[in-house]
Tab-separated table of C-alpha atoms and ligand atoms in Angstrom:
chain	number	residue	atom	x	y	z
A	1	UNK	CA	-0.469	8.447	-24.227
A	2	UNK	CA	-0.612	5.801	-27.057
A	3	UNK	CA	-1.308	2.029	-26.674
A	4	UNK	CA	2.411	1.280	-26.936
A	5	UNK	CA	3.406	3.482	-23.830
A	6	UNK	CA	0.667	2.308	-21.865
A	7	UNK	CA	1.767	-1.210	-22.335
A	8	UNK	CA	5.253	-0.271	-21.273
A	9	UNK	CA	3.783	1.425	-17.967
A	10	UNK	CA	1.690	-1.830	-17.438
A	11	UNK	CA	4.505	-4.047	-17.926
A	12	UNK	CA	6.834	-2.570	-15.346
A	13	UNK	CA	3.927	-2.406	-13.159
A	14	UNK	CA	3.308	-6.214	-13.188
A	15	UNK	CA	7.370	-6.584	-12.507
A	16	UNK	CA	6.889	-4.609	-9.484
A	17	UNK	CA	3.862	-6.694	-8.219
A	18	UNK	CA	5.688	-10.142	-8.776
A	19	UNK	CA	8.756	-8.695	-6.970
A	20	UNK	CA	6.489	-7.622	-3.985
A	21	UNK	CA	4.990	-11.218	-4.220
A	22	UNK	CA	8.492	-12.649	-3.744
A	23	UNK	CA	9.134	-10.206	-0.787
A	24	UNK	CA	5.778	-11.633	0.809
A	25	UNK	CA	7.152	-15.166	0.353
A	26	UNK	CA	10.561	-14.298	1.673
A	27	UNK	CA	10.045	-11.943	4.655
A	28	UNK	CA	10.548	-13.822	7.998
A	29	UNK	CA	11.900	-12.967	11.433
A	30	UNK	CA	15.748	-12.965	11.563
A	31	UNK	CA	16.181	-12.509	7.904
A	32	UNK	CA	18.952	-9.972	7.148
A	33	UNK	CA	17.612	-7.111	5.397
A	34	UNK	CA	20.697	-6.942	3.070
A	35	UNK	CA	19.906	-10.501	1.867
A	36	UNK	CA	16.235	-9.509	1.102
A	37	UNK	CA	17.007	-6.314	-0.684
A	38	UNK	CA	19.803	-8.041	-2.909
A	39	UNK	CA	17.316	-11.052	-3.538
A	40	UNK	CA	14.579	-8.438	-4.675
A	41	UNK	CA	16.966	-6.387	-6.784
A	42	UNK	CA	18.327	-9.513	-8.468
A	43	UNK	CA	14.813	-10.538	-9.120
A	44	UNK	CA	13.992	-7.206	-10.851
A	45	UNK	CA	17.196	-7.397	-12.915
A	46	UNK	CA	15.827	-10.663	-14.366
A	47	UNK	CA	13.458	-8.402	-16.395
A	48	UNK	CA	14.273	-4.783	-16.026
A	49	UNK	CA	16.345	-2.548	-13.583
A	50	UNK	CA	15.445	-1.125	-10.237
A	51	UNK	CA	14.127	2.393	-10.435
A	52	UNK	CA	15.662	2.791	-6.885
A	53	UNK	CA	17.221	0.552	-4.182
A	54	UNK	CA	14.761	-1.604	-2.520
A	55	UNK	CA	13.579	0.093	0.544
A	56	UNK	CA	12.908	-2.103	3.608
A	57	UNK	CA	11.695	0.222	6.372
A	58	UNK	CA	10.840	-1.572	9.588
A	59	UNK	CA	8.479	-0.396	12.642
A	60	UNK	CA	9.083	3.439	13.187
A	61	UNK	CA	11.241	3.800	10.338
A	62	UNK	CA	8.883	5.054	7.717
A	63	UNK	CA	10.837	5.237	4.465
A	64	UNK	CA	14.203	5.686	2.626
A	65	UNK	CA	15.982	2.777	4.497
A	66	UNK	CA	17.839	0.653	2.109
A	67	UNK	CA	20.571	-1.673	3.584
A	68	UNK	CA	24.051	-0.235	3.150
A	69	UNK	CA	27.204	-1.946	2.307
A	70	UNK	CA	27.533	-4.811	4.970
A	71	UNK	CA	24.422	-3.866	6.750
A	72	UNK	CA	23.864	-6.481	9.381
A	73	UNK	CA	20.255	-5.613	10.460
A	74	UNK	CA	17.925	-8.649	10.593
A	75	UNK	CA	14.143	-8.429	10.682
A	76	UNK	CA	13.045	-8.309	14.321
A	77	UNK	CA	10.291	-10.514	15.662
A	78	UNK	CA	6.903	-9.042	15.748
A	79	UNK	CA	7.736	-6.197	13.439
A	80	UNK	CA	5.926	-4.378	10.543
A	81	UNK	CA	8.280	-4.458	7.590
A	82	UNK	CA	7.482	-2.201	4.578
A	83	UNK	CA	8.984	-3.352	1.333
A	84	UNK	CA	9.128	-0.599	-1.244
A	85	UNK	CA	10.220	-1.445	-4.823
A	86	UNK	CA	10.837	0.419	-7.983
A	87	UNK	CA	11.233	-0.957	-11.403
A	88	UNK	CA	12.150	0.679	-14.710
A	89	UNK	CA	12.595	-0.162	-18.390
A	90	UNK	CA	13.798	2.409	-20.701
A	91	UNK	CA	12.713	5.009	-18.152
A	92	UNK	CA	9.081	3.749	-17.769
A	93	UNK	CA	8.672	3.397	-13.749
A	94	UNK	CA	6.503	1.362	-11.336
A	95	UNK	CA	6.758	2.180	-7.824
A	96	UNK	CA	4.932	0.066	-5.246
A	97	UNK	CA	5.055	-1.094	-1.719
A	98	UNK	CA	3.354	-3.340	0.820
A	99	UNK	CA	3.548	-3.863	4.572
A	100	UNK	CA	3.999	-7.219	6.078
A	101	UNK	CA	3.247	-7.757	9.630
A	102	UNK	CA	4.983	-10.463	11.776
A	103	UNK	CA	2.294	-9.881	14.528
A	104	UNK	CA	-1.383	-10.186	14.195
A	105	UNK	CA	-1.656	-7.179	16.537
A	106	UNK	CA	-1.029	-4.730	13.693
A	107	UNK	CA	-3.716	-5.924	11.347
A	108	UNK	CA	-5.800	-2.651	11.794
A	109	UNK	CA	-2.799	-0.531	11.146
A	110	UNK	CA	-2.088	-2.248	7.939
A	111	UNK	CA	-5.780	-2.110	6.974
A	112	UNK	CA	-5.968	1.609	7.616
A	113	UNK	CA	-3.239	2.440	4.845
A	114	UNK	CA	-4.463	-0.280	2.504
A	115	UNK	CA	-8.251	0.935	2.574
A	116	UNK	CA	-7.006	4.456	2.140
A	117	UNK	CA	-5.103	3.405	-0.987
A	118	UNK	CA	-8.094	1.494	-2.422
A	119	UNK	CA	-10.421	4.525	-1.901
A	120	UNK	CA	-7.816	7.140	-3.097
A	121	UNK	CA	-7.635	4.925	-6.325
A	122	UNK	CA	-11.471	5.020	-6.632
A	123	UNK	CA	-11.477	9.056	-6.182
A	124	UNK	CA	-8.755	9.642	-8.639
A	125	UNK	CA	-10.261	11.020	-11.884
A	126	UNK	CA	-9.413	13.469	-14.532
A	127	UNK	CA	-10.055	16.894	-13.109
A	128	UNK	CA	-10.079	15.859	-9.445
A	129	UNK	CA	-7.964	18.030	-7.003
A	130	UNK	CA	-4.957	16.286	-5.440
A	131	UNK	CA	-6.228	17.778	-2.021
A	132	UNK	CA	-9.357	15.856	-2.288
A	133	UNK	CA	-7.577	12.696	-2.692
A	134	UNK	CA	-5.612	13.603	0.435
A	135	UNK	CA	-8.876	14.265	2.215
A	136	UNK	CA	-10.114	10.651	1.443
A	137	UNK	CA	-6.986	9.223	2.607
A	138	UNK	CA	-7.096	11.088	5.928
A	139	UNK	CA	-10.614	10.371	6.613
A	140	UNK	CA	-10.061	6.565	6.101
A	141	UNK	CA	-6.943	6.295	8.059
A	142	UNK	CA	-8.630	8.538	11.027
A	143	UNK	CA	-11.602	6.306	10.899
A	144	UNK	CA	-9.337	3.404	11.937
A	145	UNK	CA	-8.212	5.503	14.763
A	146	UNK	CA	-4.696	6.313	13.383
A	147	UNK	CA	-3.075	9.034	11.777
A	148	UNK	CA	-1.834	9.626	8.181
A	149	UNK	CA	1.846	10.719	7.866
A	150	UNK	CA	1.287	14.299	6.579
A	151	UNK	CA	4.896	15.115	5.354
A	152	UNK	CA	4.965	12.008	3.059
A	153	UNK	CA	3.020	12.274	-0.207
A	154	UNK	CA	2.433	10.324	-3.392
A	155	UNK	CA	4.030	11.882	-6.464
A	156	UNK	CA	3.637	12.239	-10.225
A	157	UNK	CA	6.079	9.953	-12.241
A	158	UNK	CA	7.420	10.677	-15.676
A	159	UNK	CA	9.941	8.837	-17.709
A	160	UNK	CA	13.242	8.646	-15.780
A	161	UNK	CA	11.807	10.974	-13.236
A	162	UNK	CA	10.319	9.439	-9.949
A	163	UNK	CA	9.148	12.674	-8.543
A	164	UNK	CA	7.938	14.744	-11.354
A	165	UNK	CA	6.535	17.769	-9.664
A	166	UNK	CA	2.837	17.315	-8.458
A	167	UNK	CA	2.111	15.554	-5.273
A	168	UNK	CA	-0.741	13.431	-3.754
A	169	UNK	CA	-0.962	14.473	-0.105
A	170	UNK	CA	-1.904	11.901	2.528
A	171	UNK	CA	-4.237	14.463	4.251
A	172	UNK	CA	-6.281	17.465	3.424
A	173	UNK	CA	-4.151	20.418	2.213
A	174	UNK	CA	-4.499	24.049	1.402
A	175	UNK	CA	-2.511	23.857	-2.092
A	176	UNK	CA	-3.912	21.573	-4.522
A	177	UNK	CA	-3.580	20.782	-8.204
A	178	UNK	CA	-5.767	19.061	-10.878
A	179	UNK	CA	-5.147	15.611	-12.056
A	180	UNK	CA	-4.899	15.411	-15.645
A	181	UNK	CA	-5.458	12.820	-18.197
A	182	UNK	CA	-2.482	10.359	-19.230
A	183	UNK	CA	-0.432	11.466	-15.887
A	184	UNK	CA	1.140	8.573	-13.988
A	185	UNK	CA	1.000	8.879	-10.136
A	186	UNK	CA	2.359	6.921	-7.203
A	187	UNK	CA	-0.223	6.855	-4.383
A	188	UNK	CA	1.207	5.893	-1.073
A	189	UNK	CA	-0.714	6.367	2.094
A	190	UNK	CA	1.158	5.927	5.468
A	191	UNK	CA	-0.776	5.304	8.685
A	192	UNK	CA	0.714	5.489	12.144
A	193	UNK	CA	-0.162	5.336	15.722
A	194	UNK	CA	2.489	8.109	16.301
A	195	UNK	CA	2.669	11.923	15.630
A	196	UNK	CA	1.686	11.688	11.895
A	197	UNK	CA	5.006	13.307	10.865
A	198	UNK	CA	8.431	11.919	9.870
A	199	UNK	CA	11.697	13.336	10.644
A	200	UNK	CA	15.178	12.851	9.168
A	201	UNK	CA	17.923	10.677	10.614
A	202	UNK	CA	21.433	11.970	10.124
A	203	UNK	CA	22.175	8.984	7.944
A	204	UNK	CA	21.248	7.463	4.526
A	205	UNK	CA	22.224	4.715	2.103
A	206	UNK	CA	20.400	6.102	-1.076
A	207	UNK	CA	21.672	8.662	-3.314
A	208	UNK	CA	20.940	10.560	-6.630
A	209	UNK	CA	22.937	12.644	-8.923
A	210	UNK	CA	21.849	16.291	-8.922
A	211	UNK	CA	24.346	17.874	-11.181
A	212	UNK	CA	26.117	16.882	-14.355
A	213	UNK	CA	29.056	19.147	-14.087
A	214	UNK	CA	32.558	17.642	-14.029
A	215	UNK	CA	34.870	17.690	-11.112
A	216	UNK	CA	38.256	17.701	-12.944
A	217	UNK	CA	39.347	14.684	-11.165
A	218	UNK	CA	39.784	12.080	-13.825
A	219	UNK	CA	38.540	9.111	-11.481
A	220	UNK	CA	35.680	10.919	-10.125
A	221	UNK	CA	34.526	12.014	-13.579
A	222	UNK	CA	34.764	8.450	-14.819
A	223	UNK	CA	32.470	7.237	-11.977
A	224	UNK	CA	30.193	10.032	-12.517
A	225	UNK	CA	29.993	9.170	-16.182
A	226	UNK	CA	29.279	5.590	-15.374
A	227	UNK	CA	26.716	6.584	-12.737
A	228	UNK	CA	24.925	8.770	-15.184
A	229	UNK	CA	24.705	6.208	-17.812
A	230	UNK	CA	23.279	3.608	-15.455
A	231	UNK	CA	20.924	5.882	-13.352
A	232	UNK	CA	20.433	9.053	-14.646
A	233	UNK	CA	18.436	10.881	-12.232
A	234	UNK	CA	17.125	7.765	-10.451
A	235	UNK	CA	18.103	7.010	-7.057
A	236	UNK	CA	20.930	4.524	-6.458
A	237	UNK	CA	22.306	2.367	-3.491
A	238	UNK	CA	26.003	2.722	-2.186
A	239	UNK	CA	26.039	-1.145	-2.487
A	240	UNK	CA	25.589	-0.802	-6.307
A	241	UNK	CA	28.708	1.591	-6.550
A	242	UNK	CA	30.661	-0.828	-4.139
A	243	UNK	CA	30.060	-3.728	-6.397
A	244	UNK	CA	31.683	-2.170	-9.250
A	245	UNK	CA	34.844	-0.320	-7.724
A	246	UNK	CA	35.000	-1.899	-4.148
A	247	UNK	CA	33.762	-0.709	-0.812
A	248	UNK	CA	36.398	1.747	0.333
A	249	UNK	CA	36.612	3.598	-2.859
A	250	UNK	CA	32.880	3.737	-3.286
A	251	UNK	CA	32.692	5.252	0.272
A	252	UNK	CA	35.343	7.828	-0.340
A	253	UNK	CA	34.196	8.774	-3.643
A	254	UNK	CA	30.472	9.013	-2.577
A	255	UNK	CA	31.313	11.299	0.215
A	256	UNK	CA	33.451	13.584	-1.838
A	257	UNK	CA	30.693	13.631	-4.609
A	258	UNK	CA	28.193	14.585	-1.655
A	259	UNK	CA	30.386	17.490	-0.508
A	260	UNK	CA	30.637	18.776	-4.062
A	261	UNK	CA	27.012	18.721	-4.166
A	262	UNK	CA	27.074	16.628	-7.390
A	263	UNK	CA	24.956	13.966	-5.759
A	264	UNK	CA	22.431	14.081	-2.798
A	265	UNK	CA	21.680	11.687	-0.064
A	266	UNK	CA	18.187	10.636	1.101
A	267	UNK	CA	18.161	10.603	4.789
A	268	UNK	CA	16.461	7.759	6.516
A	269	UNK	CA	12.954	8.965	7.767
A	270	UNK	CA	11.563	7.913	10.984
A	271	UNK	CA	8.176	8.653	12.735
A	272	UNK	CA	8.580	11.816	14.970
A	273	UNK	CA	7.154	9.952	18.098
A	274	UNK	CA	8.706	6.514	17.171
A	275	UNK	CA	5.177	5.387	16.280
A	276	UNK	CA	4.760	2.382	14.303
A	277	UNK	CA	4.096	3.005	10.543
A	278	UNK	CA	2.303	1.065	7.774
A	279	UNK	CA	2.382	1.902	3.953
A	280	UNK	CA	0.739	0.586	0.724
A	281	UNK	CA	1.581	1.898	-2.589
A	282	UNK	CA	0.364	1.633	-6.209
A	283	UNK	CA	1.210	3.229	-9.422
A	284	UNK	CA	-1.575	4.333	-11.642
A	285	UNK	CA	-2.301	5.842	-14.918
A	286	UNK	CA	-4.965	8.492	-15.167
A	287	UNK	CA	-7.465	7.651	-17.876
A	288	UNK	CA	-10.941	8.989	-18.802
A	289	UNK	CA	-12.362	6.098	-16.942
A	290	UNK	CA	-10.373	6.917	-13.618
A	291	UNK	CA	-7.215	5.274	-12.332
A	292	UNK	CA	-5.646	2.234	-14.385
A	293	UNK	CA	-3.552	0.563	-11.589
A	294	UNK	CA	-0.361	-0.676	-13.059
A	295	UNK	CA	1.011	-2.318	-10.112
A	296	UNK	CA	-2.169	-3.887	-8.611
A	297	UNK	CA	-0.874	-4.810	-4.985
A	298	UNK	CA	-4.507	-5.587	-3.907
A	299	UNK	CA	-3.814	-9.030	-5.643
A	300	UNK	CA	-1.106	-9.649	-2.941
A	301	UNK	CA	-3.071	-8.340	0.028
A	302	UNK	CA	-5.307	-11.573	0.480
A	303	UNK	CA	-1.858	-12.982	1.640
A	304	UNK	CA	-1.208	-10.270	4.003
A	305	UNK	CA	-4.309	-9.097	5.487
K	1	LIG	MN1	7.725	3.777	-3.367
K	2	LIG	MN1	6.550	6.499	-4.217
């Protein structure tokens, strides 16, 4: 990786951190999640583009919840709010998340995933096995008396590709691959007082293009061309489509594209036993000296923990 590329990864990392700092300031009981998501996405657009819709996953919802069109959910009292943001410029991506607790009761649950992240970042070196990072994450979270969420993982990132193959598990695993120089990873430990697994709900508001074939329908193909130009293989919100073509049309066309398997939908992921879930996430570059953290959410954590 040359200096110019490194600067680009670091720059989107900074925007992600600033976006999460906004989130820490904004989140309060009773706030509509739609308002929060749109404010944060607009904030990102001042500098770059969202790499995926802002995820706001509350309490037992672990991941992949982004408000849909006309979402009326508000932040409940005493909840744990996980805000997960993605920023990209020219395909260089930062993926980062913080948990904000509206109750002091959950401080230990938050600390468990944050400390796991910090220790994972210290462990990450060229040549280290991804499984050993998972083992470190698991050990920290268990030491707090919680469980890691085993079927959610960190992931390698490459340009325009949020999930570029390799994973960083949140627990010890049988299969493992080696961390290599100049790779970019998102590390994201999840801790829970539940079962330690997520399951899918039968709904979702985040989509991604999985095929570039044409449908033969002029309207659909025009929409697809526009979506490919804007998002490529990155996830997008139904809200963003509704903004350009209207609500009803957006819903209809997305459901047709889903049936044709040209796009996929990410189902909302919830904790299997409806346990509470905390998450912290940073994006890092692997260097000879170890992890160079691009998003540095630890700078925000003084205000959270
Ligand atoms: Mn994320
Ligand atoms: Mn991620």
